[in-house]
mmCIF file of C-alpha atoms in Angstrom:
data_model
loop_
_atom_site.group_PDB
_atom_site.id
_atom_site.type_symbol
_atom_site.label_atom_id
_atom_site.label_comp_id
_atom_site.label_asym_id
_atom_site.label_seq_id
_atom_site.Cartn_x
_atom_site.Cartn_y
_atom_site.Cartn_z
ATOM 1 C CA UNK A 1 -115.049 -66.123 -67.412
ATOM 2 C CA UNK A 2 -111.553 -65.709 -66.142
ATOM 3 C CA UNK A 3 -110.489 -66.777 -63.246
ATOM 4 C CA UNK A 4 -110.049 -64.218 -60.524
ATOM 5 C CA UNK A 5 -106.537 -64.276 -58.452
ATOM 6 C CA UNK A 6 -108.071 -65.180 -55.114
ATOM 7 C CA UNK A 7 -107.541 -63.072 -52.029
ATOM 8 C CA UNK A 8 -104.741 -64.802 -49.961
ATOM 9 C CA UNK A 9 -105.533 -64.737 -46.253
ATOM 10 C CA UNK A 10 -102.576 -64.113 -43.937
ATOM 11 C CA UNK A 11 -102.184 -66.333 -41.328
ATOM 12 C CA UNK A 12 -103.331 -65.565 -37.691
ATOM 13 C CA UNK A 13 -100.377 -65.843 -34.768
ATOM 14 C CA UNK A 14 -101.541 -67.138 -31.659
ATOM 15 C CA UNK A 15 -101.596 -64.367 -29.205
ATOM 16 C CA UNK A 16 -101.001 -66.573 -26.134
ATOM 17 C CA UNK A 17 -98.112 -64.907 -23.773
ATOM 18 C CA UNK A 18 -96.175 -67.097 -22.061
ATOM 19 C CA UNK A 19 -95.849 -65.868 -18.268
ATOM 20 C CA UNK A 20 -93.519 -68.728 -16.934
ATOM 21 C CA UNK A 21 -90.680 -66.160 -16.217
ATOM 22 C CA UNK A 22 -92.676 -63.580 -14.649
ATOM 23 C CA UNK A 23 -94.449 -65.782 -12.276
ATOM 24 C CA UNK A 24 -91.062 -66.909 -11.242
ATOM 25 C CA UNK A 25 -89.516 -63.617 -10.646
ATOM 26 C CA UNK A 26 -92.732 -62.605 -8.851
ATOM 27 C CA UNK A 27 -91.678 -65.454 -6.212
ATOM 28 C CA UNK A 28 -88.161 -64.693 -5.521
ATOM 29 C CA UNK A 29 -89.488 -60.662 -4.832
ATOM 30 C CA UNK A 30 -92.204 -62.102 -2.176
ATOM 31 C CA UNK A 31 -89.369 -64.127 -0.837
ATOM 32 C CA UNK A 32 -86.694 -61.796 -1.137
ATOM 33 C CA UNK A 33 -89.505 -58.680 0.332
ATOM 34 C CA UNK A 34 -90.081 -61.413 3.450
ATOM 35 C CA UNK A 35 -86.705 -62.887 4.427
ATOM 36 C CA UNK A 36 -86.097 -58.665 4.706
ATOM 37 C CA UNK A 37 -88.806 -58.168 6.901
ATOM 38 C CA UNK A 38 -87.899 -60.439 9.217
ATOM 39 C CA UNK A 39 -84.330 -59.732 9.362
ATOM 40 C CA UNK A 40 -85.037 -56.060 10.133
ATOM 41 C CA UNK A 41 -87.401 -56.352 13.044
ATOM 42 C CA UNK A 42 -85.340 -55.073 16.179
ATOM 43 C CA UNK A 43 -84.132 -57.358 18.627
ATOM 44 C CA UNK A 44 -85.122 -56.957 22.163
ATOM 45 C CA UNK A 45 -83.547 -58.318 25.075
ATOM 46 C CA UNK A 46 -85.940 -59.126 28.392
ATOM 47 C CA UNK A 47 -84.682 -56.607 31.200
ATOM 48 C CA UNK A 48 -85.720 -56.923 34.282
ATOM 49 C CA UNK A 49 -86.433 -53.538 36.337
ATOM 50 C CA UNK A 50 -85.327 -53.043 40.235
ATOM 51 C CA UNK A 51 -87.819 -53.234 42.814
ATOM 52 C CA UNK A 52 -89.376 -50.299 43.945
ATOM 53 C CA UNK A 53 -89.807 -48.644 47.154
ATOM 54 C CA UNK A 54 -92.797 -49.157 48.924
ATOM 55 C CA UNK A 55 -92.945 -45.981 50.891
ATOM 56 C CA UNK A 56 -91.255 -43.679 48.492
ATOM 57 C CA UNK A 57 -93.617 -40.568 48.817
ATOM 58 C CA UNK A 58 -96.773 -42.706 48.707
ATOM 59 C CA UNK A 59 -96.851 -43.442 45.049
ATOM 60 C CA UNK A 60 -95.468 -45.587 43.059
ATOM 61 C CA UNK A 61 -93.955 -44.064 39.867
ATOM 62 C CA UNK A 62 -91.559 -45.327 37.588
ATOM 63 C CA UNK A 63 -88.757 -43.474 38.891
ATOM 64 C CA UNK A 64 -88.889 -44.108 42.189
ATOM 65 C CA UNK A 65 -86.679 -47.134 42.161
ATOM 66 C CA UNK A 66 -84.149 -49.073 45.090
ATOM 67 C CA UNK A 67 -81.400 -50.057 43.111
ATOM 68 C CA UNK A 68 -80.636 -52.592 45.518
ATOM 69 C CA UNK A 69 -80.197 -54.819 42.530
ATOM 70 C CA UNK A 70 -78.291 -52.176 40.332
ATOM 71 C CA UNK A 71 -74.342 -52.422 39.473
ATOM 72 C CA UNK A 72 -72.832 -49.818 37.398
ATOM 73 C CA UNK A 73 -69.713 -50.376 35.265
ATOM 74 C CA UNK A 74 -67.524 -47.595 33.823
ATOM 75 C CA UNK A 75 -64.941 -47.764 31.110
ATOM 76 C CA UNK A 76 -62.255 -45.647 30.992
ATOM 77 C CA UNK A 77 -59.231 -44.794 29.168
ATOM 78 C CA UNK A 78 -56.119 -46.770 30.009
ATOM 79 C CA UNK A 79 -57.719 -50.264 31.109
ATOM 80 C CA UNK A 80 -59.408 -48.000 34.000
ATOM 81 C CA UNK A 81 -62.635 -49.707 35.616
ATOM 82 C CA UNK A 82 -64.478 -48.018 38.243
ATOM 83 C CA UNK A 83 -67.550 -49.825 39.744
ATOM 84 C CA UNK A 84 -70.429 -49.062 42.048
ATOM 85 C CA UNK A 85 -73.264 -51.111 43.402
ATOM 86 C CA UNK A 86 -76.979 -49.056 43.363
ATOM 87 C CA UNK A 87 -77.764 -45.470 42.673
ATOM 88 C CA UNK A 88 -74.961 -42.844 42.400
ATOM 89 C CA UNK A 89 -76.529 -40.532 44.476
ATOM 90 C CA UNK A 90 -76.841 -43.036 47.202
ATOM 91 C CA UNK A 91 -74.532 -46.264 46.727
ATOM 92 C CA UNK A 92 -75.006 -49.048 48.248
ATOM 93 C CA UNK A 93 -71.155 -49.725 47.628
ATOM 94 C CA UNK A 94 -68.938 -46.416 46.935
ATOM 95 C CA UNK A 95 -67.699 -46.052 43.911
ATOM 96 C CA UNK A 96 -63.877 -47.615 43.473
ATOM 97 C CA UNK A 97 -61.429 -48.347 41.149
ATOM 98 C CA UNK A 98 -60.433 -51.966 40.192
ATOM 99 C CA UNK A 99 -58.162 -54.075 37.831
ATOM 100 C CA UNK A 100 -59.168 -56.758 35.376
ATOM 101 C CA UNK A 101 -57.651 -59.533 37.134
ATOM 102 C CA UNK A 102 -59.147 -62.331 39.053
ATOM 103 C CA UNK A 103 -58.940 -60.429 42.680
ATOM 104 C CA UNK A 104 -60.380 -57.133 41.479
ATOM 105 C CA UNK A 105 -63.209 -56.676 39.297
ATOM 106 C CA UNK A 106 -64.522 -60.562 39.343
ATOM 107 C CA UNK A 107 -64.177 -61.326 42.714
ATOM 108 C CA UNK A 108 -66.162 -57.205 43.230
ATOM 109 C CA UNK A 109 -68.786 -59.007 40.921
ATOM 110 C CA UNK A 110 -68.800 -62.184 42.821
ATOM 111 C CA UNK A 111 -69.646 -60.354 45.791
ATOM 112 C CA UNK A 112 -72.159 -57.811 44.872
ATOM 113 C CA UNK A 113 -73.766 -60.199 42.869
ATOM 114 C CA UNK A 114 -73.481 -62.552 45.519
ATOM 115 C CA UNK A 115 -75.102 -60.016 48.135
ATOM 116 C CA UNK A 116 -77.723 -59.139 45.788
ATOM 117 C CA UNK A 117 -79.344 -62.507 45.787
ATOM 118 C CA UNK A 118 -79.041 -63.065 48.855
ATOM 119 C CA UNK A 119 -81.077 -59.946 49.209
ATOM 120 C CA UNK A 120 -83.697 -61.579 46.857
ATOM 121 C CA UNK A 121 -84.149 -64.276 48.593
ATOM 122 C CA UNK A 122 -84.551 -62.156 51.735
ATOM 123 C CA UNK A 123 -87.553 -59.895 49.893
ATOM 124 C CA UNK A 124 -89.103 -63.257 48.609
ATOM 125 C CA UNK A 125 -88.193 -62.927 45.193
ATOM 126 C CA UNK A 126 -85.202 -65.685 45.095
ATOM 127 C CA UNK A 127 -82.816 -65.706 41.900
ATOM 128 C CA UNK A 128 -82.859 -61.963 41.361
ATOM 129 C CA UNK A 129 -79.520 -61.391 40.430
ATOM 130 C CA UNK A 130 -77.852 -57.674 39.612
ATOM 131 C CA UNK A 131 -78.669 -55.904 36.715
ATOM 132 C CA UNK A 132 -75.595 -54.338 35.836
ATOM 133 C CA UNK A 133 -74.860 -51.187 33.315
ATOM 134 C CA UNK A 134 -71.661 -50.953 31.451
ATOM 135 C CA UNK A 135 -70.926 -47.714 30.378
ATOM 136 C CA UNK A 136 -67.952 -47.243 28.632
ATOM 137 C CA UNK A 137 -66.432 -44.261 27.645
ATOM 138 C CA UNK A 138 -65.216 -43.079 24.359
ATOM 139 C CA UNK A 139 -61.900 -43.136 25.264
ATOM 140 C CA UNK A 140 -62.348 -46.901 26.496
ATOM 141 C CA UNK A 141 -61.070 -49.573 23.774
ATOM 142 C CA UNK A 142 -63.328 -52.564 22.836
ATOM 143 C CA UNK A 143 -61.328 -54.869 24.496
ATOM 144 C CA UNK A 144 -62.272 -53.847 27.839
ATOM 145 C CA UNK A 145 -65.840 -54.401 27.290
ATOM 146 C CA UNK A 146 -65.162 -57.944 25.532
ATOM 147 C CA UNK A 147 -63.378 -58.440 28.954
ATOM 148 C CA UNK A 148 -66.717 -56.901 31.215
ATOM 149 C CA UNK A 149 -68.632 -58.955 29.324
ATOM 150 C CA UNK A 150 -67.108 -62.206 29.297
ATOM 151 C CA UNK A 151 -67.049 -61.762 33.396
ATOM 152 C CA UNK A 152 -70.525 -61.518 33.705
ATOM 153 C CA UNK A 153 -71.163 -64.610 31.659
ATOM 154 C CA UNK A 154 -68.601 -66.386 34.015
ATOM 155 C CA UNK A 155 -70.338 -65.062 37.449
ATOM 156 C CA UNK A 156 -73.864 -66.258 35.427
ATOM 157 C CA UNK A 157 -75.541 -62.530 35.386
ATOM 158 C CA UNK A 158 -77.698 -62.292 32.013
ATOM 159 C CA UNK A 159 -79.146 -58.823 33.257
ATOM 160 C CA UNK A 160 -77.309 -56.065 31.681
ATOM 161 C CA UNK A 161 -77.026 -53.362 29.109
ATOM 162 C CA UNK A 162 -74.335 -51.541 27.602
ATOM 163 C CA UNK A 163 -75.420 -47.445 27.778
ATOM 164 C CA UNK A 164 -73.229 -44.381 26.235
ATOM 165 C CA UNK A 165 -74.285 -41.716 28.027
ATOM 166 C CA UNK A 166 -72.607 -40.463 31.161
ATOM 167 C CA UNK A 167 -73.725 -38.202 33.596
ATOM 168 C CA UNK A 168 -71.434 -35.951 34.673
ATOM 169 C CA UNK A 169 -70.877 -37.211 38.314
ATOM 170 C CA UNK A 170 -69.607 -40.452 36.660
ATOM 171 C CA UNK A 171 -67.247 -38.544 34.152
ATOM 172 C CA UNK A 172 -65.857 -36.477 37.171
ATOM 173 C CA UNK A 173 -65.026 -39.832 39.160
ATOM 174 C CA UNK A 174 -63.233 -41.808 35.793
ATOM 175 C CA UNK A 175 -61.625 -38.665 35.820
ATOM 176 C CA UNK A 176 -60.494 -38.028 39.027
ATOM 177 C CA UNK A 177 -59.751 -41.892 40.093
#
């Protein structure tokens, strides 16, 4: 008998996947996808509201504040700064103009804020300072508010926010002052 070629057999590759890299790049996305997450959760800042009046037509809804404790800042063209302590519609100070120097608009915030704790204390809530609003204008430059800002920090009032809109009783007096 002859010999008969024998079948050759190929030879099995092992089918074994190496997943080093992907595991890898699977841990920098979660990290990546969670460093973002954190980063883009708002920032909110603590703001205490005026009291309330206790007799102001029996109830007590949110919009029926005081504003004892309220001092409003606005920002006008020109280095202009006009300031009022409590509600527009019935200040507790008038509204005025003031300068940025150390007689006008810090020793104003001295003294309002000054009078405002002292009206704390009074109501039994002591170290209620003002909560002022800074509203500056579009024509205002960013100086100014660097300026408002770094005034509060040196009369120790961490109460405040900076709002855009005007209404137009505060556009008539940056205006007209």
């Amino acid at each position: 008998m002859k010999n008969l070629p024998q079948k050759v057999r190929s030879k099995k590759l092992s089918s074994r996947v190496d997943l080093t890299a992907m595991v890898s790049v699977s841990f920098m996305l979660i990290i990546f996808f969670m460093v973002i997450g954190e980063l883009s959760k708002s920032k909110a800042m603590d703001l205490s509201l005026p009291e309330k009046y206790p007799t102001c037509l029996g109830d007590y809804s949110s919009d029926c504040y005081s504003g004892n404790r309220l001092y409003t800042v606005l920002l006008g063209e020109n280095n202009k700064i006009v300031t009022y302590a409590g509600l527009l519609y019935s200040p507790i100070q008038e509204p005025k103009e003031t300068n940025y120097s150390k007689n006008g608009f810090r020793a104003d915030l001295n003294f309002v804020n000054k009078r405002i704790l002292e009206y704390s204390a009074a109501t039994g809530r002591p170290n209620r300072g003002a909560i002022v609003f800074i509203k500056p204008s579009n024509k205002s430059n960013y100086g100014n508010l660097i300026d408002v800002l770094e005034e509060l920090r040196l009369a120790n009032i961490d109460t405040y926010a900076v709002i855009d809109d005007f209404t137009p009783e505060e556009t008539k007096l940056l205006a007209c002052n």
